[in-house]
């Protein structure tokens, strides 16, 4: 039995390419299998805050936020968001930037660490991304984080207590420090077996090939 | 590992795939220049968003 290929993924929630990249990576894993790859693929998500200075509450739309934040005309922002929406649709995602609630993701990352400790990280990562990009949920609010975590099987009181105590503050900081140590400045970023790096929302065949190369490298080393 | 890394140092990984693949960096997410232009802009300069 081949040992699992370990894939460490640095990503943020407020990151449109991270969700698109997640889908493409998952497609890549399927292609790796279809091509005869027999190693299990073990995924661990790591925290990355793209914009730590983002306010928890912003009174306006995503277009308003970006137009104000970047000094761009609203029409240009709308055009860009439509392009991202179209690319997301190509991988089966239904982004709704009109409903999106732009917010700080620091506390959501803490809950993802709690979920990891309880074996529910993959489910919660998917739930958070869907809630943020498709459902317009406010992921800066504890009540929303608790409700979404409960949907994937986490005890609401456990989540509430962890947030109240900032129990996973150090875990988030450690992930961000690790990213810095690795030289990661953009996300999503995929590290396979601590040897191979894949940056960005690459096409599925890139991920499939990377997994094949990582598996072959193990053979070379044995 | 928590040490600061010299960003001019080589990556600790063998990087695979397209080095220019779309990603988010800082508070900007690059949109492919070939597909996105501001209204009336025909230059194709890259733009950033979200």
Short mmCIF file of C-alpha atoms in Angstrom, two decimals:
data_model
loop_
_atom_site.label_atom_id
_atom_site.label_comp_id
_atom_site.label_asym_id
_atom_site.label_seq_id
_atom_site.Cartn_x
_atom_site.Cartn_y
_atom_site.Cartn_z
CA UNK A 1 0.00 0.00 0.00
CA UNK A 2 1.43 3.31 -1.07
CA UNK A 3 1.61 5.97 1.64
CA UNK A 4 -0.71 8.95 1.06
CA UNK A 5 0.55 11.92 -0.88
CA UNK A 6 0.36 14.85 1.52
CA UNK A 7 -0.94 18.09 0.05
CA UNK A 8 -0.73 21.21 2.19
CA UNK A 9 -2.85 24.04 0.81
CA UNK A 10 -2.52 27.65 1.88
CA UNK A 11 -5.63 29.63 1.05
CA UNK A 12 -8.00 32.30 2.29
CA UNK A 13 -11.78 32.29 2.27
CA UNK A 14 -12.14 35.74 0.76
CA UNK A 15 -10.20 34.57 -2.28
CA UNK A 16 -12.12 33.83 -5.48
CA UNK A 17 -9.23 31.93 -7.03
CA UNK A 18 -8.93 29.72 -3.94
CA UNK A 19 -12.41 28.25 -4.45
CA UNK A 20 -11.87 27.90 -8.19
CA UNK A 21 -8.44 26.37 -7.50
CA UNK A 22 -10.02 23.97 -5.01
CA UNK A 23 -12.36 22.67 -7.70
CA UNK A 24 -9.57 22.39 -10.23
CA UNK A 25 -7.38 20.57 -7.70
CA UNK A 26 -10.20 18.13 -6.92
CA UNK A 27 -10.61 17.53 -10.64
CA UNK A 28 -6.85 16.98 -10.84
CA UNK A 29 -7.01 14.32 -8.14
CA UNK A 30 -9.71 12.51 -10.13
CA UNK A 31 -7.56 12.68 -13.25
CA UNK A 32 -4.57 11.36 -11.30
CA UNK A 33 -6.69 8.36 -10.32
CA UNK A 34 -8.03 7.91 -13.85
CA UNK A 35 -4.45 7.85 -15.07
CA UNK A 36 -3.68 4.95 -12.73
CA UNK A 37 -2.39 6.82 -9.70
CA UNK A 38 -2.97 4.62 -6.67
CA UNK A 39 -1.69 6.72 -3.77
CA UNK A 40 -4.26 8.23 -1.45
CA UNK A 41 -4.23 12.03 -1.35
CA UNK A 42 -4.33 13.60 2.10
CA UNK A 43 -5.20 17.30 2.16
CA UNK A 44 -4.59 19.80 4.94
CA UNK A 45 -5.68 23.43 4.65
CA UNK A 46 -3.61 26.22 6.14
CA UNK A 47 -4.60 29.76 7.01
CA UNK A 48 -3.64 32.75 4.91
CA UNK A 49 -5.13 36.21 5.39
CA UNK A 50 -4.90 38.15 2.17
CA UNK A 51 -6.01 41.46 3.68
CA UNK A 52 -5.68 41.52 7.47
CA UNK A 53 -6.77 45.15 7.55
CA UNK A 54 -10.19 44.36 6.07
CA UNK A 55 -12.97 45.58 8.36
CA UNK A 56 -15.38 43.02 9.82
CA UNK A 57 -18.30 45.13 8.64
CA UNK A 58 -18.46 47.08 5.41
CA UNK A 59 -21.70 48.89 4.61
CA UNK A 60 -21.92 48.37 0.89
CA UNK A 61 -21.57 45.91 -1.94
CA UNK A 62 -18.42 44.19 -3.16
CA UNK A 63 -18.39 46.60 -6.08
CA UNK A 64 -18.56 49.53 -3.62
CA UNK A 65 -15.74 48.05 -1.55
CA UNK A 66 -13.41 47.46 -4.48
CA UNK A 67 -14.20 50.76 -6.17
CA UNK A 68 -13.45 52.58 -2.91
CA UNK A 69 -10.47 50.43 -1.93
CA UNK A 70 -8.73 50.51 -5.30
CA UNK A 71 -9.98 53.82 -6.65
CA UNK A 72 -11.41 52.15 -9.74
CA UNK A 73 -14.60 53.04 -11.60
CA UNK A 74 -17.54 50.91 -10.52
CA UNK A 75 -18.12 49.84 -14.14
CA UNK A 76 -14.60 48.42 -14.37
CA UNK A 77 -15.03 46.57 -11.10
CA UNK A 78 -18.32 45.09 -12.29
CA UNK A 79 -16.65 43.89 -15.47
CA UNK A 80 -13.90 42.16 -13.54
CA UNK A 81 -16.29 40.49 -11.15
CA UNK A 82 -18.35 39.24 -14.07
CA UNK A 83 -15.24 37.64 -15.55
CA UNK A 84 -14.45 35.89 -12.28
CA UNK A 85 -18.09 34.80 -12.04
CA UNK A 86 -17.89 33.31 -15.52
CA UNK A 87 -14.69 31.43 -14.73
CA UNK A 88 -16.21 30.14 -11.50
CA UNK A 89 -19.24 28.93 -13.46
CA UNK A 90 -16.90 26.95 -15.72
CA UNK A 91 -16.00 24.77 -12.72
CA UNK A 92 -19.56 24.52 -11.43
CA UNK A 93 -19.53 27.37 -8.91
CA UNK A 94 -22.19 30.07 -8.75
CA UNK A 95 -20.54 33.20 -7.41
CA UNK A 96 -22.92 35.95 -6.31
CA UNK A 97 -20.91 39.12 -5.85
CA UNK A 98 -24.09 41.17 -5.41
CA UNK A 99 -24.87 39.24 -2.22
CA UNK A 100 -21.26 38.76 -1.02
CA UNK A 101 -20.45 40.27 2.38
CA UNK A 102 -16.86 41.46 2.30
CA UNK A 103 -15.31 40.84 5.72
CA UNK A 104 -12.24 39.94 7.72
CA UNK A 105 -11.63 36.16 7.74
CA UNK A 106 -9.41 35.83 10.80
CA UNK A 107 -12.03 34.26 13.05
CA UNK A 108 -13.21 31.94 10.30
CA UNK A 109 -9.65 30.66 10.06
CA UNK A 110 -9.69 29.95 13.79
CA UNK A 111 -12.82 27.83 13.37
CA UNK A 112 -11.16 25.95 10.52
CA UNK A 113 -8.38 24.99 12.93
CA UNK A 114 -10.92 23.81 15.46
CA UNK A 115 -12.54 21.74 12.71
CA UNK A 116 -9.18 20.24 11.82
CA UNK A 117 -8.71 19.11 15.40
CA UNK A 118 -12.07 17.34 15.13
CA UNK A 119 -11.56 15.80 11.70
CA UNK A 120 -14.02 18.14 9.94
CA UNK A 121 -11.74 20.64 8.26
CA UNK A 122 -12.40 19.58 4.65
CA UNK A 123 -16.15 19.78 5.15
CA UNK A 124 -15.99 23.17 6.85
CA UNK A 125 -13.60 24.66 4.31
CA UNK A 126 -16.05 23.79 1.56
CA UNK A 127 -18.99 25.07 3.61
CA UNK A 128 -17.30 28.39 4.37
CA UNK A 129 -16.34 29.00 0.74
CA UNK A 130 -19.82 28.19 -0.50
CA UNK A 131 -21.40 30.37 2.18
CA UNK A 132 -19.12 33.29 1.29
CA UNK A 133 -19.22 33.21 -2.51
CA UNK A 134 -22.59 31.67 -3.31
CA UNK A 135 -24.87 32.47 -0.37
CA UNK A 136 -23.88 35.93 0.82
CA UNK A 137 -23.31 34.78 4.39
CA UNK A 138 -21.38 37.08 6.73
CA UNK A 139 -18.29 35.12 7.77
CA UNK A 140 -17.03 37.85 10.05
CA UNK A 141 -19.81 37.20 12.55
CA UNK A 142 -19.46 34.55 15.23
CA UNK A 143 -23.14 33.59 14.95
CA UNK A 144 -22.70 32.69 11.28
CA UNK A 145 -19.46 30.80 11.90
CA UNK A 146 -21.09 28.80 14.69
CA UNK A 147 -24.14 27.97 12.56
CA UNK A 148 -22.08 26.88 9.58
CA UNK A 149 -19.75 24.80 11.74
CA UNK A 150 -22.75 23.09 13.27
CA UNK A 151 -23.90 22.11 9.80
CA UNK A 152 -20.75 20.00 9.37
CA UNK A 153 -21.09 18.39 12.78
CA UNK A 154 -19.20 20.64 15.18
CA UNK A 155 -20.76 21.29 18.58
CA UNK A 156 -21.98 24.93 18.60
CA UNK A 157 -20.96 25.40 22.22
CA UNK A 158 -17.48 24.13 21.44
CA UNK A 159 -17.15 26.61 18.57
CA UNK A 160 -18.55 29.44 20.68
CA UNK A 161 -16.06 28.73 23.47
CA UNK A 162 -13.11 28.45 21.09
CA UNK A 163 -13.97 31.81 19.53
CA UNK A 164 -14.48 33.45 22.91
CA UNK A 165 -11.05 32.27 24.03
CA UNK A 166 -9.27 32.91 20.72
CA UNK A 167 -8.21 29.29 21.22
CA UNK A 168 -6.69 28.90 17.76
CA UNK A 169 -5.05 32.27 17.44
CA UNK A 170 -1.58 30.73 17.61
CA UNK A 171 -2.47 28.10 15.01
CA UNK A 172 -3.50 30.78 12.51
CA UNK A 173 -0.32 32.72 13.24
CA UNK A 174 1.81 29.59 12.81
CA UNK A 175 0.28 28.90 9.40
CA UNK A 176 0.92 32.44 8.24
CA UNK A 177 4.49 32.30 9.57
CA UNK A 178 5.04 29.01 7.76
CA UNK A 179 3.79 30.55 4.52
CA UNK A 180 6.20 33.43 5.00
CA UNK A 181 9.05 31.01 5.68
CA UNK A 182 8.20 29.16 2.48
CA UNK A 183 8.14 32.42 0.53
CA UNK A 184 4.42 32.10 -0.26
CA UNK A 185 2.96 35.51 -1.08
CA UNK A 186 -0.09 34.50 -3.10
CA UNK A 187 -2.82 31.93 -2.72
CA UNK A 188 -3.96 29.32 -3.35
CA UNK A 189 -0.60 27.60 -2.96
CA UNK A 190 -0.25 23.82 -2.95
CA UNK A 191 2.72 21.95 -1.44
CA UNK A 192 2.97 18.26 -2.25
CA UNK A 193 5.04 16.02 0.01
CA UNK A 194 7.00 19.11 1.09
CA UNK A 195 8.87 18.87 -2.20
CA UNK A 196 6.74 20.26 -4.99
CA UNK A 197 4.92 23.58 -5.12
CA UNK A 198 2.01 24.59 -7.33
CA UNK A 199 1.01 28.25 -7.23
CA UNK A 200 -2.42 29.54 -8.18
CA UNK A 201 -5.61 28.12 -9.62
CA UNK A 202 -3.87 25.98 -12.21
CA UNK A 203 -5.69 23.75 -14.66
CA UNK A 204 -6.65 20.25 -13.41
CA UNK A 205 -4.10 18.52 -15.61
CA UNK A 206 -1.33 20.47 -13.87
CA UNK A 207 -2.43 19.09 -10.51
CA UNK A 208 -2.73 15.58 -11.91
CA UNK A 209 0.76 15.78 -13.36
CA UNK A 210 2.14 17.19 -10.12
CA UNK A 211 0.69 14.31 -8.12
CA UNK A 212 2.15 11.84 -10.61
CA UNK A 213 5.53 13.52 -10.36
CA UNK A 214 5.43 13.48 -6.57
CA UNK A 215 4.52 9.80 -6.54
CA UNK A 216 7.30 9.03 -9.01
CA UNK A 217 9.79 10.98 -6.91
CA UNK A 218 9.06 8.65 -4.01
CA UNK A 219 9.91 5.70 -6.19
CA UNK A 220 13.16 7.34 -7.21
CA UNK A 221 14.05 7.88 -3.57
CA UNK A 222 13.33 4.31 -2.47
CA UNK B 1 9.03 26.97 11.51
CA UNK B 2 8.42 30.64 12.15
CA UNK B 3 11.56 32.31 10.84
CA UNK B 4 11.38 35.08 8.29
CA UNK B 5 12.53 33.95 4.90
CA UNK B 6 14.83 35.82 2.57
CA UNK B 7 12.46 36.39 -0.34
CA UNK B 8 15.36 36.56 -2.76
CA UNK B 9 16.33 33.01 -1.83
CA UNK B 10 15.29 30.15 -4.15
CA UNK B 11 11.96 28.49 -3.40
CA UNK B 12 12.32 25.43 -1.17
CA UNK B 13 10.08 23.57 -3.63
CA UNK B 14 10.31 22.44 -7.19
CA UNK B 15 7.64 24.67 -8.68
CA UNK B 16 5.37 22.96 -11.18
CA UNK B 17 2.87 24.34 -13.68
CA UNK B 18 2.35 27.80 -15.07
CA UNK B 19 4.16 30.39 -12.94
CA UNK B 20 1.65 33.01 -14.08
CA UNK B 21 -1.48 31.11 -13.06
CA UNK B 22 -4.19 33.22 -11.50
CA UNK B 23 -3.83 33.77 -7.77
CA UNK B 24 -4.60 36.31 -5.09
CA UNK B 25 -1.71 38.29 -3.66
CA UNK B 26 -2.14 40.81 -0.90
CA UNK B 27 -5.60 42.27 -1.30
CA UNK B 28 -5.57 41.89 -5.07
CA UNK B 29 -6.61 39.02 -7.27
CA UNK B 30 -5.27 39.16 -10.76
CA UNK B 31 -7.72 38.71 -13.59
CA UNK B 32 -6.37 37.38 -16.89
CA UNK B 33 -5.58 40.40 -19.03
CA UNK B 34 -6.68 38.58 -22.14
CA UNK B 35 -10.23 38.36 -20.89
CA UNK B 36 -10.78 41.52 -18.87
CA UNK B 37 -10.60 45.15 -19.87
CA UNK B 38 -12.16 48.21 -18.42
CA UNK B 39 -14.85 49.66 -20.70
CA UNK B 40 -13.16 51.41 -23.60
CA UNK B 41 -9.71 50.08 -22.70
CA UNK B 42 -8.20 48.16 -25.58
CA UNK B 43 -4.67 47.95 -24.20
CA UNK B 44 -5.09 44.62 -22.47
CA UNK B 45 -3.13 45.73 -19.44
CA UNK B 46 -3.67 43.39 -16.49
CA UNK B 47 -6.21 44.54 -13.98
CA UNK B 48 -6.75 43.45 -10.43
CA UNK B 49 -9.77 42.87 -8.31
CA UNK B 50 -11.15 41.54 -5.03
#
